[in-house]
Coordinates of C-alpha atoms and ligand atoms in Angstrom, one line a residue:
M1 CA 52.3 186.7 353.5
A2 CA 54.4 187.4 350.2
R3 CA 56.0 190.3 349.7
F4 CA 54.5 191.9 346.1
I5 CA 56.2 193.7 343.1
F6 CA 53.8 195.1 340.3
I7 CA 55.3 195.9 336.9
T8 CA 54.6 198.7 334.7
G9 CA 54.8 199.8 331.6
G10 CA 55.2 203.3 330.2
V11 CA 56.5 205.1 327.1
V12 CA 56.2 202.7 324.3
S13 CA 54.9 198.6 324.6
S14 CA 56.8 196.1 323.6
L15 CA 59.7 196.8 326.2
G16 CA 60.4 193.0 327.4
K17 CA 58.4 193.8 330.6
G18 CA 57.3 189.6 330.9
L19 CA 61.5 189.0 330.2
A20 CA 62.0 191.8 333.2
S21 CA 59.6 190.4 335.7
A22 CA 60.9 187.0 334.5
A23 CA 64.2 187.4 335.5
L24 CA 63.7 189.3 338.3
G25 CA 62.1 186.5 339.6
A26 CA 65.4 183.9 338.7
L27 CA 67.5 186.7 340.6
L28 CA 64.9 187.0 343.5
Q29 CA 65.0 182.8 343.3
A30 CA 68.5 183.1 342.8
R31 CA 68.7 184.0 346.7
G32 CA 67.0 181.7 347.8
Y33 CA 63.1 183.1 347.7
S34 CA 60.4 181.1 346.5
V35 CA 58.5 183.6 343.6
R36 CA 55.3 183.5 341.7
L37 CA 54.5 185.3 338.8
R38 CA 51.4 186.7 337.8
K39 CA 50.3 188.5 334.4
L40 CA 47.4 190.9 334.5
D41 CA 46.2 191.3 330.8
P42 CA 43.7 194.8 330.1
Y43 CA 42.4 193.2 326.9
L44 CA 38.6 191.9 326.8
N45 CA 38.7 188.6 325.5
V46 CA 37.7 186.2 328.1
D47 CA 41.5 184.8 327.9
P48 CA 44.0 184.4 324.9
G49 CA 42.8 181.2 323.5
T50 CA 40.3 182.6 320.6
M51 CA 42.8 185.6 319.6
S52 CA 45.1 184.8 316.2
P53 CA 48.6 184.1 316.9
F54 CA 49.2 186.6 314.6
E55 CA 47.6 189.3 316.9
H56 CA 48.8 187.8 319.9
G57 CA 51.2 185.5 319.6
E58 CA 51.8 182.2 321.2
V59 CA 48.7 181.0 323.6
F60 CA 50.4 179.3 326.4
V61 CA 49.0 176.0 328.1
T62 CA 49.3 175.7 331.7
D63 CA 49.3 172.2 333.1
D64 CA 45.8 172.7 335.0
G65 CA 44.5 173.6 331.3
A66 CA 44.5 177.5 331.2
E67 CA 45.5 179.0 328.0
T68 CA 47.2 182.7 328.8
D69 CA 49.6 184.8 327.7
L70 CA 53.0 184.1 326.1
D71 CA 54.7 185.9 329.3
L72 CA 53.7 182.9 331.1
G73 CA 56.0 181.0 329.2
H74 CA 59.4 183.2 330.1
Y75 CA 58.2 183.0 333.7
E76 CA 58.2 179.6 333.8
R77 CA 61.8 179.3 331.7
F78 CA 63.1 181.6 333.9
T79 CA 61.7 180.6 337.0
G80 CA 61.3 176.7 336.9
V81 CA 57.6 177.4 338.6
A82 CA 54.8 175.9 336.3
A83 CA 52.3 178.7 336.4
R84 CA 48.9 177.9 336.7
S85 CA 45.3 179.0 335.7
T86 CA 45.5 181.8 338.5
D87 CA 48.4 183.5 337.1
S88 CA 46.8 184.9 334.6
I89 CA 43.8 186.9 333.9
S90 CA 42.1 189.4 331.5
S91 CA 39.4 192.4 332.1
G92 CA 37.6 189.8 330.2
R93 CA 37.6 186.9 332.7
I94 CA 37.5 189.9 335.6
Y95 CA 34.3 191.6 334.2
S96 CA 32.7 188.4 332.8
N97 CA 32.9 187.0 336.5
V98 CA 31.3 190.2 337.8
L99 CA 28.6 189.9 335.3
E100 CA 28.2 186.1 336.8
K101 CA 27.7 187.1 340.5
E102 CA 25.8 190.4 339.4
R103 CA 23.3 187.8 337.7
R104 CA 23.7 185.4 341.1
G105 CA 22.4 187.9 343.5
D106 CA 25.6 188.0 345.0
Y107 CA 25.7 191.8 345.4
L108 CA 22.2 192.4 347.2
G109 CA 20.7 194.3 345.1
K110 CA 23.8 197.3 344.7
T111 CA 24.6 199.3 341.7
I112 CA 27.8 197.1 340.2
Q113 CA 30.8 199.7 339.8
V114 CA 34.5 199.6 338.6
I115 CA 35.3 201.1 341.9
P116 CA 34.6 198.6 344.0
H117 CA 33.0 195.9 342.5
V118 CA 35.8 195.4 339.5
T119 CA 38.7 196.6 341.7
N120 CA 37.9 194.2 344.4
E121 CA 37.6 191.1 341.9
I122 CA 41.6 192.4 340.5
K123 CA 42.5 192.6 343.9
D124 CA 41.7 189.4 345.5
F125 CA 42.4 187.3 342.0
I126 CA 46.3 189.5 343.0
H127 CA 45.9 187.5 347.0
I128 CA 45.1 184.2 345.4
G129 CA 48.2 181.8 346.6
A130 CA 50.3 184.8 348.5
D131 CA 50.4 182.7 351.5
E132 CA 52.3 180.2 349.7
T133 CA 55.3 182.3 348.5
D134 CA 58.0 184.9 349.2
F135 CA 57.4 186.9 346.7
M136 CA 54.1 188.0 344.3
L137 CA 55.2 189.2 340.9
C138 CA 52.8 190.5 339.6
E139 CA 53.4 192.5 335.7
I140 CA 50.3 194.6 334.1
G141 CA 49.6 194.3 330.5
G142 CA 49.6 197.3 327.9
T143 CA 51.2 200.8 329.1
V144 CA 50.3 203.0 331.6
G145 CA 48.0 205.6 330.1
D146 CA 45.3 203.5 328.7
I147 CA 41.9 203.8 329.4
E148 CA 41.4 200.2 329.4
G149 CA 44.5 199.7 332.4
L150 CA 42.8 202.1 334.6
P151 CA 40.8 199.5 336.5
F152 CA 43.9 197.9 337.0
F153 CA 46.2 200.3 338.3
E154 CA 43.5 201.4 340.7
A155 CA 43.2 198.4 341.9
I156 CA 46.9 198.3 342.6
R157 CA 47.0 201.8 344.3
Q158 CA 43.8 200.3 346.2
F159 CA 46.0 197.2 347.0
I160 CA 49.3 198.7 348.1
Q161 CA 47.3 201.3 350.6
E162 CA 45.6 198.6 351.9
R163 CA 48.4 196.3 352.3
P164 CA 50.9 196.9 355.7
R165 CA 53.4 199.4 354.9
G166 CA 56.7 198.2 353.2
E167 CA 55.2 194.9 351.5
C168 CA 54.7 196.5 348.3
I169 CA 56.6 197.8 345.5
L170 CA 56.1 199.0 342.1
M171 CA 58.8 198.7 339.2
H172 CA 58.0 201.0 335.8
L173 CA 59.8 199.9 332.8
T174 CA 59.8 202.9 330.6
L175 CA 62.3 203.7 327.1
L176 CA 65.7 206.1 326.9
P177 CA 65.6 207.0 323.6
Y178 CA 68.5 207.8 322.2
L179 CA 69.3 210.7 319.9
A180 CA 72.1 210.2 317.5
A181 CA 72.2 213.6 316.3
S182 CA 72.9 214.9 319.5
G183 CA 74.4 211.7 321.0
E184 CA 72.3 211.8 324.2
L185 CA 69.5 209.6 325.7
K186 CA 66.3 211.6 326.1
T187 CA 64.3 211.6 329.5
K188 CA 61.3 213.4 329.0
P189 CA 59.0 210.4 327.9
T190 CA 60.1 208.6 331.1
Q191 CA 59.7 212.1 332.9
H192 CA 56.0 212.5 331.5
S193 CA 55.1 208.6 332.0
V194 CA 56.1 208.9 335.5
K195 CA 53.8 211.9 335.7
E196 CA 51.1 210.0 334.4
L197 CA 51.4 207.0 337.0
R198 CA 50.9 209.7 339.5
S199 CA 48.1 211.3 338.6
I200 CA 46.4 208.0 338.9
G201 CA 48.5 208.0 342.8
L202 CA 51.0 205.5 342.0
A203 CA 54.6 205.8 342.3
P204 CA 57.3 203.9 341.4
D205 CA 60.1 202.6 343.7
I206 CA 62.5 201.5 341.1
L207 CA 62.7 202.5 336.7
L208 CA 63.8 200.3 334.6
C209 CA 64.8 202.0 331.6
R210 CA 65.3 201.0 328.2
S211 CA 68.3 201.7 326.9
E212 CA 70.5 201.3 324.1
H213 CA 73.6 202.7 325.7
P214 CA 74.4 202.6 330.0
I215 CA 72.8 206.0 331.3
P216 CA 75.6 208.9 332.1
D217 CA 75.5 210.3 335.8
K218 CA 74.4 213.1 334.2
E219 CA 70.3 211.5 332.7
R220 CA 70.4 209.0 336.4
A221 CA 70.6 212.1 338.3
K222 CA 67.9 213.6 336.3
L223 CA 65.4 210.7 336.1
A224 CA 66.1 210.3 340.3
L225 CA 64.9 213.7 340.2
F226 CA 62.3 214.4 338.4
C227 CA 60.7 211.4 338.8
N228 CA 60.5 210.6 342.8
V229 CA 63.1 207.7 342.2
R230 CA 66.4 206.8 343.9
A231 CA 69.9 207.1 342.0
D232 CA 70.2 204.3 342.8
S233 CA 67.2 202.5 341.9
V234 CA 67.5 204.0 338.3
I235 CA 68.7 200.9 336.8
A236 CA 69.3 200.9 333.1
A237 CA 68.0 197.9 330.9
L238 CA 70.5 197.4 327.8
D239 CA 70.2 195.4 325.1
L240 CA 71.3 191.7 325.4
K241 CA 72.3 189.5 322.7
S242 CA 70.1 186.8 324.3
I243 CA 67.5 186.8 327.0
Y244 CA 69.1 184.1 328.7
E245 CA 71.7 186.7 330.1
A246 CA 69.3 188.9 331.4
P247 CA 69.4 187.3 334.7
L248 CA 73.7 188.2 334.9
A249 CA 73.0 191.5 332.8
Y250 CA 70.1 192.8 335.4
H251 CA 72.4 191.2 338.4
R252 CA 75.1 193.4 337.1
V253 CA 73.1 196.8 337.2
G254 CA 71.9 196.4 340.8
L255 CA 68.2 195.7 339.8
D256 CA 68.0 192.7 342.8
R257 CA 69.6 194.7 345.2
A258 CA 67.4 197.8 344.0
V259 CA 64.4 195.7 344.5
L260 CA 65.4 194.2 348.5
D261 CA 66.3 197.8 349.3
A262 CA 63.3 199.2 348.2
F263 CA 61.6 196.8 350.5
G264 CA 64.3 197.4 353.3
I265 CA 65.8 193.6 353.1
S266 CA 69.2 194.1 354.2
S267 CA 70.0 190.4 354.9
A268 CA 69.5 188.5 352.0
P269 CA 72.1 185.9 350.9
Q270 CA 74.3 186.8 348.1
P271 CA 72.9 185.1 344.6
Q272 CA 73.4 182.0 343.5
L273 CA 74.0 182.6 339.7
A274 CA 75.9 179.3 338.3
R275 CA 72.9 177.9 336.9
W276 CA 72.7 181.5 334.7
E277 CA 76.6 181.7 334.0
D278 CA 76.3 177.8 332.8
V279 CA 73.3 178.8 330.5
A280 CA 74.6 182.0 329.2
D281 CA 78.5 180.2 328.6
R282 CA 76.3 177.7 326.5
V283 CA 74.2 180.3 324.7
Y284 CA 77.6 182.4 323.8
N285 CA 79.8 179.8 323.2
P286 CA 78.4 177.4 320.7
E287 CA 80.7 175.0 318.9
G288 CA 79.0 174.5 315.8
E289 CA 75.5 175.3 314.3
V290 CA 72.2 173.1 312.6
R291 CA 69.8 174.3 310.7
V292 CA 65.8 173.7 311.6
A293 CA 63.2 174.2 309.3
I294 CA 59.9 175.0 311.1
V295 CA 57.1 174.9 308.4
G296 CA 54.2 176.2 309.3
K297 CA 51.3 179.1 308.6
Y298 CA 52.0 181.6 311.6
T299 CA 55.6 182.4 310.1
Q300 CA 55.2 186.3 310.0
L301 CA 55.1 186.7 313.8
E302 CA 58.0 185.0 315.4
D303 CA 56.2 185.0 318.8
A304 CA 53.6 182.7 317.5
Y305 CA 56.2 179.8 318.1
K306 CA 57.2 181.4 320.9
S307 CA 58.1 178.4 323.1
I308 CA 59.1 176.7 319.9
A309 CA 61.7 178.8 319.1
E310 CA 62.8 178.6 322.6
A311 CA 63.1 174.7 323.2
L312 CA 64.9 175.0 320.1
T313 CA 67.2 176.6 321.4
H314 CA 67.5 174.9 324.8
G315 CA 68.2 171.5 322.8
G316 CA 71.1 173.6 321.3
M317 CA 72.7 174.7 324.6
L318 CA 72.6 170.9 325.8
N319 CA 74.1 169.8 322.3
R320 CA 76.6 172.9 322.4
V321 CA 75.5 174.5 319.1
K322 CA 73.4 177.0 317.7
V323 CA 70.0 176.3 316.3
R324 CA 69.6 178.1 313.2
A325 CA 65.5 178.0 313.1
E326 CA 64.1 179.2 309.9
W327 CA 60.0 179.6 309.0
I328 CA 58.9 178.8 306.0
D329 CA 55.6 179.2 304.4
S330 CA 53.8 175.5 304.2
E331 CA 51.9 177.6 301.6
I332 CA 54.9 177.4 298.7
F333 CA 55.0 173.7 299.3
E334 CA 51.5 173.4 297.8
T335 CA 52.5 174.3 294.1
E336 CA 56.3 174.3 294.7
D337 CA 58.3 171.1 295.0
P338 CA 59.5 171.0 298.6
A339 CA 63.2 169.4 297.9
P340 CA 64.9 172.8 296.5
H341 CA 63.8 174.7 299.8
L342 CA 64.3 171.4 302.6
E343 CA 67.6 169.9 301.0
R344 CA 69.7 172.8 302.9
F345 CA 67.9 171.7 306.7
H346 CA 69.6 169.5 308.8
A347 CA 65.8 168.6 310.5
I348 CA 62.3 169.8 310.0
L349 CA 59.8 170.2 312.4
V350 CA 55.6 171.1 311.8
P351 CA 54.5 173.0 314.6
G352 CA 51.2 173.2 315.9
G353 CA 48.2 174.8 313.7
F354 CA 44.5 175.5 313.6
G355 CA 42.3 174.5 309.9
E356 CA 43.0 173.9 306.7
R357 CA 45.0 176.3 305.2
G358 CA 48.7 175.4 304.5
T359 CA 48.3 171.5 305.6
E360 CA 49.3 170.2 302.1
G361 CA 52.3 171.5 302.2
K362 CA 53.0 170.7 305.7
I363 CA 52.2 167.0 304.5
R364 CA 54.8 167.3 301.8
A365 CA 57.4 168.5 304.3
A366 CA 56.5 165.3 306.2
Q367 CA 56.8 162.9 303.0
F368 CA 60.1 164.5 302.1
A369 CA 61.3 164.3 306.0
R370 CA 60.4 160.8 305.6
E371 CA 61.9 160.0 302.6
R372 CA 65.0 161.5 302.4
N373 CA 65.7 160.1 306.2
V374 CA 65.9 163.8 307.9
P375 CA 65.0 164.3 311.3
Y376 CA 61.3 165.5 311.5
F377 CA 59.2 166.4 314.7
G378 CA 56.0 166.8 314.5
I379 CA 53.9 168.8 317.3
C380 CA 50.5 168.5 317.3
L381 CA 48.9 169.8 313.9
G382 CA 52.1 168.4 312.7
M383 CA 51.5 164.5 314.4
Q384 CA 48.1 164.8 312.4
M385 CA 50.2 165.9 309.4
A386 CA 52.9 162.9 310.0
V387 CA 49.8 160.5 310.2
I388 CA 48.0 161.8 307.2
E389 CA 51.1 161.6 305.2
A390 CA 51.7 158.0 306.4
A391 CA 48.3 157.0 305.4
R392 CA 48.1 158.3 302.2
N393 CA 51.6 157.3 300.7
L394 CA 52.2 153.9 303.1
A395 CA 48.8 152.6 303.6
G396 CA 47.1 153.8 300.7
I397 CA 44.4 156.0 301.6
A398 CA 44.5 158.4 299.0
D399 CA 41.6 160.6 300.7
A400 CA 43.0 160.4 304.2
G401 CA 42.4 163.8 305.9
S402 CA 41.5 165.3 309.1
E403 CA 37.2 166.1 310.0
E404 CA 38.7 169.6 311.0
F405 CA 39.2 170.7 307.4
D406 CA 36.0 169.3 306.5
H407 CA 34.2 171.1 309.2
E408 CA 35.7 174.2 308.4
A409 CA 34.6 173.7 304.5
G410 CA 31.2 171.9 305.1
G411 CA 31.3 168.7 303.0
K412 CA 32.9 165.1 303.2
R413 CA 35.9 165.4 301.3
F414 CA 38.3 162.7 303.4
T415 CA 38.5 159.8 305.4
P416 CA 38.9 160.9 308.6
V417 CA 42.0 159.4 309.9
V418 CA 42.3 162.5 312.0
Y419 CA 38.8 162.6 313.8
H420 CA 36.9 165.1 316.0
L421 CA 37.3 164.1 319.5
K422 CA 34.1 164.3 321.7
E423 CA 34.7 162.4 324.7
W424 CA 37.6 162.0 327.1
V425 CA 39.0 161.0 330.2
E426 CA 40.2 164.0 332.4
G427 CA 41.5 162.3 336.3
N428 CA 38.6 160.7 337.0
R429 CA 35.9 162.4 334.8
T430 CA 34.1 161.8 331.4
V431 CA 34.7 165.2 329.1
Q432 CA 32.1 165.4 326.6
R433 CA 32.2 167.8 323.9
A434 CA 29.6 168.6 321.1
A435 CA 30.5 169.8 317.9
T436 CA 28.3 173.2 318.0
D437 CA 30.4 174.0 321.6
D438 CA 31.3 177.1 322.3
K439 CA 35.0 177.9 320.7
G440 CA 36.8 179.2 324.0
G441 CA 38.3 176.8 326.8
T442 CA 36.5 173.6 325.2
M443 CA 39.6 171.8 323.5
R444 CA 41.5 169.1 325.3
L445 CA 43.6 171.4 327.8
G446 CA 46.5 170.5 329.9
A447 CA 48.7 167.8 331.5
Y448 CA 47.5 164.9 330.5
D449 CA 49.6 161.5 331.1
A450 CA 51.1 159.1 328.7
V451 CA 52.3 155.6 328.6
L452 CA 55.5 154.6 326.5
T453 CA 56.1 151.6 324.7
E454 CA 58.9 149.7 326.2
G455 CA 61.7 149.5 323.7
S456 CA 60.6 152.8 321.6
Q457 CA 62.8 155.6 320.5
V458 CA 60.7 158.0 323.0
A459 CA 60.9 155.8 326.2
G460 CA 65.1 155.9 325.5
I461 CA 64.9 159.7 325.0
Y462 CA 62.3 160.2 327.8
G463 CA 64.3 157.4 330.5
S464 CA 60.6 156.9 331.6
L465 CA 57.6 154.9 330.3
S466 CA 55.1 157.2 331.7
I467 CA 55.0 160.9 330.7
S468 CA 52.9 164.0 331.5
E469 CA 52.7 167.1 328.8
R470 CA 50.2 169.6 328.1
H471 CA 47.6 169.6 325.5
R472 CA 45.7 172.0 323.6
H473 CA 43.8 170.2 320.9
R474 CA 40.2 169.3 319.2
Y475 CA 41.0 166.6 317.2
E476 CA 42.7 163.2 317.8
V477 CA 44.6 160.0 315.6
D478 CA 41.6 157.6 315.1
T479 CA 42.9 154.3 316.5
K480 CA 40.9 152.5 313.4
Y481 CA 44.2 152.7 311.5
R482 CA 46.6 151.8 313.8
K483 CA 46.8 148.2 312.6
M484 CA 47.0 149.1 309.6
L485 CA 49.5 151.9 309.7
E486 CA 51.3 149.9 312.1
E487 CA 52.0 147.3 309.2
K488 CA 53.6 149.3 307.3
G489 CA 56.0 150.8 309.9
L490 CA 54.4 153.8 312.1
C491 CA 54.4 152.5 315.4
F492 CA 52.8 153.9 317.7
S493 CA 55.0 154.6 320.7
G494 CA 52.5 156.4 323.1
M495 CA 49.3 156.3 324.1
S496 CA 46.9 157.4 326.6
P497 CA 46.9 155.4 330.1
D498 CA 43.0 153.8 329.0
G499 CA 45.0 153.1 325.8
K500 CA 42.2 154.9 323.0
L501 CA 44.1 157.8 322.3
P502 CA 47.2 158.3 320.5
E503 CA 49.4 160.1 322.1
I504 CA 52.9 159.4 320.2
V505 CA 53.9 158.0 316.9
E506 CA 57.6 157.5 315.5
L507 CA 59.1 155.3 312.6
P508 CA 61.6 152.8 313.8
G509 CA 64.5 152.8 311.2
H510 CA 64.1 156.5 310.3
P511 CA 66.8 158.5 312.1
W512 CA 64.4 160.4 314.1
Y513 CA 60.6 161.2 313.3
I514 CA 58.9 161.4 315.9
G515 CA 54.9 163.2 315.8
V516 CA 53.5 164.1 319.4
Q517 CA 50.2 165.1 320.4
F518 CA 51.3 167.3 322.9
H519 CA 53.4 170.7 323.0
P520 CA 56.3 169.7 324.9
E521 CA 58.3 172.8 323.7
L522 CA 55.9 174.6 326.9
K523 CA 57.8 172.9 329.4
S524 CA 61.4 173.2 328.0
K525 CA 63.9 175.3 330.2
P526 CA 67.0 176.7 329.4
F527 CA 68.3 174.8 332.5
Q528 CA 66.3 171.6 332.1
P529 CA 65.8 171.3 328.0
H530 CA 63.1 169.1 327.1
P531 CA 64.3 166.0 326.3
L532 CA 62.5 165.6 323.1
F533 CA 63.8 168.9 321.4
A534 CA 67.2 168.2 323.3
D535 CA 67.4 164.7 321.2
F536 CA 66.2 166.3 318.0
V537 CA 68.6 168.8 317.7
R538 CA 71.0 165.9 318.5
A539 CA 69.7 164.3 315.6
A540 CA 70.1 167.9 313.9
V541 CA 73.9 167.3 314.5
E542 CA 74.0 164.1 313.2
Q543 CA 72.0 165.1 309.9
S544 CA 74.8 168.2 309.9
R545 CA 78.0 165.7 309.7
L546 CA 76.1 163.8 306.9
V547 CA 75.5 167.0 304.2
Ligands
LIG1 N1 43.8 171.9 314.8 C1 44.1 170.6 315.6 C2 43.5 170.3 316.2 O1 42.7 171.1 317.4 C3 45.9 170.6 316.3 C4 45.9 171.7 317.5 C5 47.2 171.9 317.6 O2 48.3 172.2 316.5 N2 47.3 173.0 319.0 O3 43.4 168.8 316.9

C-alpha cells in the first residue's frame, strides 16, 4: 500500500502547487521510489473539457481518453509516469457519481449527505491504484477556506484518521510576502492559513513557503512555533528562472529529506539527480536562439497552450538552443498581410483550437509558411488549416473549409474537406456519435495508433512506422480529397491502422511542413523531448542560419 502525501494551498492561489507536487514526485523517483500524482479539483464541472482555455488553461488529455487539469501535464513532464483518467477528479464528477448511485438505489433508502456519501466517494477515489505505487501524491485544487473545497478537506481528514499511523502526511504551500519598506518576509498570512486548516482538523507536516528571499532563522522559528511544524520542515520555495530547476532547487533546501523524515524513513537511498542536472544545464546554457511564432486564438493566457510551450522548450534543450516563442493572434491576418508579422520568425506553429474565429488567419499563416519555405508545424486544427490551405490554393477548391464552421454558423458555405467524424474504431469496438450529442467527453479522445509511410519524413523523425499519440477532436480530414491533394504534392504520410483517418500530412520538398491530427505536445518531457518537437526546432535552427 502506498504512502500518501496530500498537498494543499493557502493565502493566495497560483502559487505553483502543481509544480511543487510534480517536483517532489521527481525527487522521490530519484531516490528509487515509484510515484503517482493525482489532482482533486473542487469546481463543479464534471471535467475541464468544456471550459474555455481562457478560463482554465489547457485541457490535458490522458492516454485513456480523459480530459483533465493541466497540472497532470506537469506531473507527466516531471515524472514520466503516464497520467490516467483516475488521476483527476472534480466535485462535479464526485456529485454526478453520487447522484447516479442514488438513482440506482445503491444507498438503500438513506438520506444522501456530504458526510459520509460525498466524502466516501472522494476517499474511494484517492484509494484507486494505491497498491501499485510507493507514494501517492494528491493535490487539492483551490485554497484552504474556499467553500467548495470543504468536502475534499474533510475527506482527507477522515482518510488520514483511518489509515495506520505514519502513512499519510500533509504538505501546505503558502506565500511569505516581502515588504520592501521594512525589508521583511511576513509570516502572518501563513499563520492564518494554517489556523484555517487546523480548524477543520488538518495539521501540516511540511510548510512550503513561496518567497522571493531565503527565510531568515527568526522567521523560520516563528513559523515553526505558530504553525506547529518542525523548523526543518519549513521549506523555502524560491522563485526560479526555469521550472526545470525545481527538483534540484527543492532538493537543495531539503524538501525530499523533510518528507522522508515526516514518514519516519531514515534509510532512503541517496537521490540520483544526474537527469535533472543535465536538464538544468541545457535550459540555462543554450548555445543559440530561435524565434517561433505560435499563431492562434487563445493568445492572452499562456497556460492555454502550456504543453506546446513546454514541448518547444524541450525541443530547444535537445538542440541546445533557447526557443523564444511568441504568441500571435491569427485574427490580425484577416485584415493584414502576414508577411511583415511572420518574416522575423524561424518557424511557425499553428496549435489546436475550436470554432471558426481566427481560422482564416491561420490558413494565411500556413500559406505564408508553405510559399516561403518556413518550417510549419500544424497541430490538430493547425493540420486541418494546412489541408484546407492546400485544397484552396493548390487543388483549386476555392471554398474548401471545415464542417465545424458551417455547424457553428448554420448553413452551408464550405466544401467540407474537413468533416464531422461520426464513426470510428477504438480498439475492437466502433464508436458512434450524432451531431446533436452532448458536448462533454464526446470527441475522439485519448491514444490511437497510426501507421506511417515508409520513407516519409515523419517515419525518419520517429524512427518507426507505427506510433501512438493522443487525440482530442471532433472533425477529420476527408480521405475523399486525398488523391487530389497528393497529386498537388501534399503527402498523407500517417494514417489510422484501418486507413480511414488521416493522422499526418507533410509536404515533400519543403524544409519542414508537417501537420498532425493529434497532440504530440502532451507526451514531451524535458528528459525525453518529443521527436517532432525536437526535429521542428532543429529545422528552425537551420532556418535561422539562412536568414
Ligand atoms: N476543432 C477541431 C476539431 O474538433 C480541432 C480540435 C483541436 O485542435 N483540438 O476537430
